[in-house]
């Protein structure tokens, strides 16, 4: 048994709208030949607002890689505990009931991982297993769910806490003016999310019973989404071919569902990564479903932007809040990211 319980999600208090983003881009990159294309791409994302850990004035100022990573450490320690407490409450568990913590983030670096700090400061047992994942980018939300499922299969009766802390605004590079960088500046937002995969009796706690998972890498695409690590920090690099990756990935999703005796085009719910509007539109086309089945992912994209590994958890939270899922409903969860990597799972609502 591995039941993915209702996630908890929090976004920072500082908000920037699409119009503000466009205005900042016009001022910062005035006269650049690629600016008109970048502005059009930002408008097409459909992201109406995003949340940032700092006011926009501080976000636009680059104090150096060292200071940004210090901010990441401070903010992650400040913002994760409340989200974790809510996720534990949603699963009707305490910190002492958790056997493993999977921490995912691609926007800051700590060693030891934040998992050690959580164990020391939040009452988790000292024998809690730690699994930090730092280099799967947006796919890490799906990977965390799958690795939690695997852990519960290997250690029956265990409970696993997933934590995603993505402070994408700390990777903003004010001097980068290529189209990929300008687009990402208008697409990514900050968020913290957590969820428990419960391997013990649920006591009536609703959720997704995880039943099968899979991973897939599109061959020879490892350079399509990447970081260039420089003195100024992480520089996001995006190949123009990335939006077209749903065509080769949709058959993989179909195969996963078929191996479970299901039809990926005829499920009751879909929780997928919202990397951008074309990703969602193309996936609907290639799976043969109406784009409205991804309404929770669309809502995350519109209201929060691309919040990296936290997208899947936020979209799942919206499914819980909608109240439309019923016992026995069949569904698909998927995260996409660097590699190009897909992390996929199917499960039944209980």
Short mmCIF file of C-alpha atoms in Angstrom, two decimals:
data_model
loop_
_atom_site.label_atom_id
_atom_site.label_comp_id
_atom_site.label_asym_id
_atom_site.label_seq_id
_atom_site.Cartn_x
_atom_site.Cartn_y
_atom_site.Cartn_z
CA UNK A 1 0.00 0.00 0.00
CA UNK A 2 1.20 3.48 -0.88
CA UNK A 3 -1.35 6.28 -0.59
CA UNK A 4 -0.40 9.77 -1.81
CA UNK A 5 -2.23 12.10 0.57
CA UNK A 6 -3.42 15.67 0.05
CA UNK A 7 -0.45 17.99 -0.54
CA UNK A 8 0.14 21.26 1.25
CA UNK A 9 1.32 24.22 -0.85
CA UNK A 10 2.41 27.75 0.06
CA UNK A 11 3.56 30.62 -2.13
CA UNK A 12 5.48 33.71 -0.96
CA UNK A 13 3.82 37.05 -0.26
CA UNK A 14 5.44 39.12 -3.01
CA UNK A 15 3.46 39.12 -6.26
CA UNK A 16 4.36 40.16 -9.80
CA UNK A 17 1.77 40.25 -12.59
CA UNK A 18 2.30 39.53 -16.26
CA UNK A 19 1.99 43.22 -17.13
CA UNK A 20 4.62 44.13 -14.55
CA UNK A 21 6.90 41.43 -15.94
CA UNK A 22 6.50 42.79 -19.46
CA UNK A 23 7.24 46.32 -18.30
CA UNK A 24 10.39 45.28 -16.44
CA UNK A 25 11.57 43.36 -19.51
CA UNK A 26 11.00 46.39 -21.75
CA UNK A 27 13.07 48.60 -19.45
CA UNK A 28 15.87 46.15 -18.73
CA UNK A 29 16.37 44.99 -22.32
CA UNK A 30 15.30 48.03 -24.33
CA UNK A 31 16.60 48.00 -27.89
CA UNK A 32 17.60 44.33 -27.90
CA UNK A 33 16.60 42.62 -31.18
CA UNK A 34 15.20 39.56 -29.40
CA UNK A 35 12.99 41.59 -27.03
CA UNK A 36 9.81 41.64 -29.22
CA UNK A 37 9.92 37.84 -29.58
CA UNK A 38 10.51 37.38 -25.84
CA UNK A 39 7.60 39.68 -24.97
CA UNK A 40 5.31 37.74 -27.28
CA UNK A 41 6.41 34.43 -25.75
CA UNK A 42 5.84 35.74 -22.21
CA UNK A 43 2.31 36.85 -23.15
CA UNK A 44 1.63 33.43 -24.63
CA UNK A 45 2.55 31.62 -21.41
CA UNK A 46 -0.80 32.57 -19.91
CA UNK A 47 0.90 33.23 -16.56
CA UNK A 48 -1.15 36.01 -15.00
CA UNK A 49 0.84 36.32 -11.78
CA UNK A 50 3.70 34.75 -9.87
CA UNK A 51 4.89 34.80 -6.26
CA UNK A 52 8.44 35.72 -5.22
CA UNK A 53 10.39 35.34 -1.97
CA UNK A 54 11.70 38.92 -2.27
CA UNK A 55 10.20 42.17 -3.54
CA UNK A 56 10.73 42.58 -7.26
CA UNK A 57 13.34 45.33 -6.72
CA UNK A 58 15.55 42.91 -4.79
CA UNK A 59 14.86 40.12 -7.27
CA UNK A 60 16.11 42.30 -10.10
CA UNK A 61 19.30 43.09 -8.18
CA UNK A 62 21.99 40.40 -8.30
CA UNK A 63 23.99 40.39 -5.03
CA UNK A 64 26.17 37.45 -6.12
CA UNK A 65 25.89 33.68 -6.05
CA UNK A 66 27.01 33.36 -2.43
CA UNK A 67 24.39 35.79 -1.14
CA UNK A 68 21.65 34.26 -3.23
CA UNK A 69 22.41 30.81 -1.87
CA UNK A 70 22.35 32.25 1.66
CA UNK A 71 18.89 33.66 0.94
CA UNK A 72 17.85 30.24 -0.35
CA UNK A 73 18.96 28.61 2.90
CA UNK A 74 17.23 31.22 5.06
CA UNK A 75 13.98 31.16 3.10
CA UNK A 76 13.78 27.39 2.82
CA UNK A 77 14.23 26.97 6.57
CA UNK A 78 11.62 29.67 7.20
CA UNK A 79 8.99 28.42 4.77
CA UNK A 80 9.19 24.62 4.78
CA UNK A 81 8.15 23.76 8.37
CA UNK A 82 4.59 25.12 8.20
CA UNK A 83 3.96 23.41 4.87
CA UNK A 84 5.32 20.14 6.25
CA UNK A 85 3.15 20.39 9.37
CA UNK A 86 0.05 20.79 7.20
CA UNK A 87 1.03 17.86 4.97
CA UNK A 88 1.51 15.65 8.04
CA UNK A 89 -1.89 16.73 9.37
CA UNK A 90 -3.49 15.93 6.00
CA UNK A 91 -2.10 12.40 6.32
CA UNK A 92 -3.07 12.19 10.02
CA UNK A 93 0.52 11.48 10.97
CA UNK A 94 3.23 13.09 13.07
CA UNK A 95 6.91 13.64 12.35
CA UNK A 96 7.72 10.52 14.38
CA UNK A 97 5.68 8.41 11.94
CA UNK A 98 7.86 9.34 8.95
CA UNK A 99 10.47 6.80 7.84
CA UNK A 100 12.02 8.70 4.92
CA UNK A 101 12.18 12.29 3.65
CA UNK A 102 12.59 13.05 -0.05
CA UNK A 103 13.61 16.68 -0.60
CA UNK A 104 13.58 18.07 -4.13
CA UNK A 105 14.86 21.42 -5.34
CA UNK A 106 16.85 22.75 -8.30
CA UNK A 107 17.08 26.41 -7.23
CA UNK A 108 19.59 26.35 -4.38
CA UNK A 109 22.26 24.10 -2.91
CA UNK A 110 22.83 22.97 0.66
CA UNK A 111 25.16 20.36 2.12
CA UNK A 112 24.10 18.74 4.29
CA UNK A 113 20.71 18.72 2.63
CA UNK A 114 17.77 20.48 4.25
CA UNK A 115 16.64 16.97 5.25
CA UNK A 116 19.24 16.94 8.04
CA UNK A 117 18.02 20.31 9.31
CA UNK A 118 14.41 19.11 9.25
CA UNK A 119 15.30 16.00 11.24
CA UNK A 120 17.10 18.07 13.86
CA UNK A 121 14.50 20.84 14.13
CA UNK A 122 11.09 19.26 13.47
CA UNK A 123 11.04 16.14 15.60
CA UNK A 124 11.68 13.51 12.95
CA UNK A 125 13.39 10.36 14.19
CA UNK A 126 17.17 10.29 13.89
CA UNK A 127 16.96 7.06 11.87
CA UNK A 128 14.84 8.73 9.19
CA UNK A 129 16.18 7.97 5.70
CA UNK A 130 17.23 10.99 3.61
CA UNK A 131 16.92 11.28 -0.16
CA UNK A 132 17.71 14.76 -1.55
CA UNK A 133 17.20 15.19 -5.30
CA UNK A 134 18.80 18.28 -6.82
CA UNK A 135 19.26 17.76 -10.55
CA UNK A 136 15.96 16.57 -12.02
CA UNK A 137 14.48 20.05 -12.28
CA UNK A 138 10.76 20.12 -12.98
CA UNK A 139 10.63 16.32 -13.27
CA UNK A 140 11.63 15.97 -9.61
CA UNK A 141 8.05 16.27 -8.34
CA UNK A 142 7.07 13.15 -10.26
CA UNK A 143 10.35 11.47 -9.33
CA UNK A 144 9.75 12.14 -5.64
CA UNK A 145 6.33 10.51 -5.83
CA UNK A 146 7.80 7.51 -7.63
CA UNK A 147 10.73 7.09 -5.29
CA UNK A 148 8.36 7.32 -2.31
CA UNK A 149 6.23 4.60 -3.92
CA UNK A 150 9.34 2.46 -4.47
CA UNK A 151 10.38 2.94 -0.84
CA UNK A 152 6.98 1.81 0.40
CA UNK A 153 7.17 -1.26 -1.82
CA UNK A 154 10.65 -2.11 -0.52
CA UNK A 155 9.74 -1.32 3.10
CA UNK A 156 6.07 -2.24 3.61
CA UNK A 157 4.26 -0.12 6.16
CA UNK A 158 6.63 2.84 5.82
CA UNK A 159 5.58 6.47 5.48
CA UNK A 160 7.48 8.91 3.26
CA UNK A 161 7.44 12.70 3.35
CA UNK A 162 8.00 14.59 0.09
CA UNK A 163 9.15 18.22 0.26
CA UNK A 164 9.60 20.51 -2.74
CA UNK A 165 11.18 23.95 -2.26
CA UNK A 166 11.58 25.88 -5.49
CA UNK A 167 12.72 29.49 -5.23
CA UNK A 168 13.13 30.06 -8.96
CA UNK A 169 13.41 33.84 -8.63
CA UNK A 170 16.83 33.38 -7.00
CA UNK A 171 18.08 32.14 -10.38
CA UNK A 172 17.13 35.32 -12.24
CA UNK A 173 20.06 36.63 -14.26
CA UNK A 174 19.54 40.35 -15.08
CA UNK A 175 22.33 40.42 -17.67
CA UNK A 176 21.10 37.39 -19.64
CA UNK A 177 19.20 38.51 -22.72
CA UNK A 178 18.85 35.39 -24.85
CA UNK A 179 15.26 34.43 -25.67
CA UNK A 180 15.31 31.36 -23.39
CA UNK A 181 16.40 33.43 -20.39
CA UNK A 182 13.88 36.19 -21.09
CA UNK A 183 11.08 33.65 -21.43
CA UNK A 184 12.03 31.91 -18.19
CA UNK A 185 12.04 35.26 -16.41
CA UNK A 186 8.34 35.54 -17.22
CA UNK A 187 7.44 31.92 -16.61
CA UNK A 188 8.91 30.63 -13.34
CA UNK A 189 7.61 31.35 -9.85
CA UNK A 190 8.41 30.40 -6.25
CA UNK A 191 6.57 27.85 -4.09
CA UNK A 192 6.98 25.30 -1.33
CA UNK A 193 4.98 22.06 -1.32
CA UNK A 194 4.87 18.87 0.72
CA UNK A 195 2.92 15.63 0.73
CA UNK A 196 3.01 12.28 2.50
CA UNK A 197 2.96 8.90 0.83
CA UNK A 198 1.40 6.77 3.50
CA UNK A 199 2.27 3.08 3.55
CA UNK A 200 0.26 2.16 6.62
CA UNK A 201 -3.48 1.90 7.12
CA UNK A 202 -5.00 5.20 6.06
CA UNK A 203 -7.74 5.45 8.66
CA UNK A 204 -10.09 6.92 6.07
CA UNK A 205 -7.57 9.42 4.68
CA UNK A 206 -8.39 9.98 0.98
CA UNK A 207 -5.74 9.98 -1.69
CA UNK A 208 -4.19 8.26 -4.67
CA UNK A 209 -3.24 4.61 -4.24
CA UNK A 210 -0.03 4.46 -6.28
CA UNK A 211 0.04 1.28 -8.34
CA UNK A 212 2.67 1.53 -11.07
CA UNK A 213 5.40 3.99 -12.03
CA UNK A 214 7.95 4.46 -14.76
CA UNK A 215 10.77 6.74 -15.93
CA UNK A 216 11.82 7.59 -19.46
CA UNK A 217 14.55 9.70 -21.06
CA UNK A 218 14.15 10.92 -24.64
CA UNK A 219 17.45 9.90 -26.29
CA UNK A 220 20.06 12.57 -26.94
CA UNK A 221 18.16 15.49 -25.44
CA UNK A 222 20.24 16.08 -22.30
CA UNK A 223 21.28 19.54 -23.50
CA UNK A 224 17.75 20.78 -24.19
CA UNK A 225 17.08 21.88 -20.60
CA UNK A 226 20.14 22.65 -18.53
CA UNK A 227 21.99 24.94 -16.16
CA UNK A 228 25.20 26.68 -17.05
CA UNK A 229 26.89 27.11 -13.67
CA UNK A 230 28.90 30.34 -13.64
CA UNK A 231 30.29 32.79 -11.12
CA UNK A 232 26.87 34.46 -11.00
CA UNK A 233 25.05 31.20 -10.28
CA UNK A 234 22.66 29.03 -12.24
CA UNK A 235 21.90 30.18 -15.79
CA UNK A 236 18.81 28.43 -17.17
CA UNK A 237 19.20 27.20 -20.75
CA UNK A 238 16.20 26.14 -22.83
CA UNK A 239 16.26 24.69 -26.33
CA UNK A 240 13.51 25.76 -28.72
CA UNK A 241 12.68 22.08 -29.34
CA UNK A 242 11.51 21.46 -25.76
CA UNK A 243 7.84 22.42 -26.33
CA UNK A 244 7.61 19.63 -28.92
CA UNK A 245 8.57 16.83 -26.54
CA UNK A 246 5.02 15.64 -25.84
CA UNK A 247 4.87 13.88 -29.21
CA UNK A 248 7.51 11.28 -28.22
CA UNK A 249 6.41 11.18 -24.57
CA UNK A 250 2.69 10.60 -25.09
CA UNK A 251 3.25 7.02 -26.34
CA UNK A 252 5.32 6.32 -23.23
CA UNK A 253 2.42 7.48 -21.06
CA UNK A 254 0.09 5.31 -23.11
CA UNK A 255 2.35 2.29 -22.62
CA UNK A 256 2.48 2.81 -18.85
CA UNK A 257 -1.31 2.89 -18.64
CA UNK A 258 -1.68 -0.06 -21.05
CA UNK A 259 0.73 -2.15 -18.98
CA UNK A 260 -1.73 -1.59 -16.13
CA UNK A 261 -4.72 -2.50 -18.28
CA UNK A 262 -5.88 1.12 -18.64
CA UNK A 263 -6.36 3.51 -21.56
CA UNK A 264 -4.38 6.75 -21.03
CA UNK A 265 -6.96 8.59 -23.13
CA UNK A 266 -9.86 7.49 -20.92
CA UNK A 267 -8.99 8.18 -17.31
CA UNK A 268 -10.87 10.03 -14.57
CA UNK A 269 -8.15 12.52 -13.62
CA UNK A 270 -4.80 13.80 -14.87
CA UNK A 271 -2.13 15.53 -12.77
CA UNK A 272 0.73 16.66 -14.99
CA UNK A 273 3.55 19.17 -14.98
CA UNK A 274 2.59 22.57 -16.41
CA UNK A 275 5.79 23.52 -18.19
CA UNK A 276 3.95 25.86 -20.52
CA UNK A 277 0.78 26.08 -22.59
CA UNK A 278 2.09 24.13 -25.58
CA UNK A 279 3.13 21.25 -23.34
CA UNK A 280 -0.44 20.93 -22.06
CA UNK A 281 -2.09 21.49 -25.43
CA UNK A 282 0.16 18.99 -27.21
CA UNK A 283 -0.30 16.36 -24.52
CA UNK A 284 -4.07 16.70 -24.84
CA UNK A 285 -3.76 16.25 -28.60
CA UNK A 286 -1.48 13.22 -28.50
CA UNK A 287 -3.44 11.48 -25.73
CA UNK A 288 -6.72 12.26 -27.48
CA UNK A 289 -8.29 14.04 -24.51
CA UNK A 290 -9.95 17.41 -24.05
CA UNK A 291 -7.58 20.09 -22.75
CA UNK A 292 -9.97 20.63 -19.80
CA UNK A 293 -8.74 17.39 -18.20
CA UNK A 294 -5.58 19.33 -17.36
CA UNK A 295 -7.55 22.15 -15.70
CA UNK A 296 -5.65 21.82 -12.44
CA UNK A 297 -2.31 22.16 -14.22
CA UNK A 298 -3.66 25.12 -16.21
CA UNK A 299 -4.75 26.77 -12.95
CA UNK A 300 -1.29 26.33 -11.43
CA UNK A 301 0.33 27.82 -14.53
CA UNK A 302 -2.05 30.79 -14.60
CA UNK A 303 -1.92 31.65 -10.91
CA UNK A 304 1.62 30.66 -9.90
CA UNK A 305 3.58 30.19 -13.12
CA UNK A 306 5.89 27.22 -13.60
CA UNK A 307 6.88 26.36 -10.01
CA UNK A 308 9.21 23.56 -11.15
CA UNK A 309 8.99 20.35 -9.09
CA UNK A 310 6.11 21.75 -7.02
CA UNK A 311 3.71 21.90 -10.00
CA UNK A 312 2.57 18.28 -9.75
CA UNK A 313 1.89 18.61 -6.03
CA UNK A 314 -0.04 21.86 -6.51
CA UNK A 315 -2.12 20.42 -9.35
CA UNK A 316 -2.90 17.41 -7.15
CA UNK A 317 -3.91 19.73 -4.29
CA UNK A 318 -6.36 21.43 -6.64
CA UNK A 319 -7.86 18.05 -7.53
CA UNK A 320 -8.39 17.36 -3.82
CA UNK A 321 -9.95 20.79 -3.32
CA UNK A 322 -12.28 20.39 -6.30
CA UNK A 323 -13.82 17.33 -4.67
CA UNK A 324 -14.59 15.65 -8.00
CA UNK A 325 -12.53 12.50 -7.44
CA UNK A 326 -14.41 9.47 -6.16
CA UNK A 327 -13.36 6.07 -4.89
CA UNK A 328 -12.23 3.88 -7.76
CA UNK A 329 -11.38 6.75 -10.11
CA UNK A 330 -8.33 5.99 -12.24
CA UNK A 331 -5.68 8.62 -12.93
CA UNK A 332 -2.27 9.57 -14.24
CA UNK A 333 0.47 11.70 -12.66
CA UNK A 334 3.50 12.91 -14.62
CA UNK A 335 6.41 15.31 -14.29
CA UNK A 336 8.71 16.39 -17.12
CA UNK A 337 12.14 17.96 -16.91
CA UNK A 338 15.82 17.92 -17.87
CA UNK A 339 17.07 14.87 -19.64
CA UNK A 340 14.52 15.16 -21.28
CA UNK A 341 13.05 13.07 -18.47
CA UNK A 342 9.51 11.92 -17.75
CA UNK A 343 8.53 10.54 -14.34
CA UNK A 344 5.09 8.92 -14.51
CA UNK A 345 2.68 7.05 -12.27
CA UNK A 346 -0.83 5.66 -12.36
CA UNK A 347 -3.08 5.21 -9.38
CA UNK A 348 -6.61 4.75 -8.10
CA UNK A 349 -8.47 7.19 -5.88
CA UNK A 350 -9.32 5.78 -2.46
#
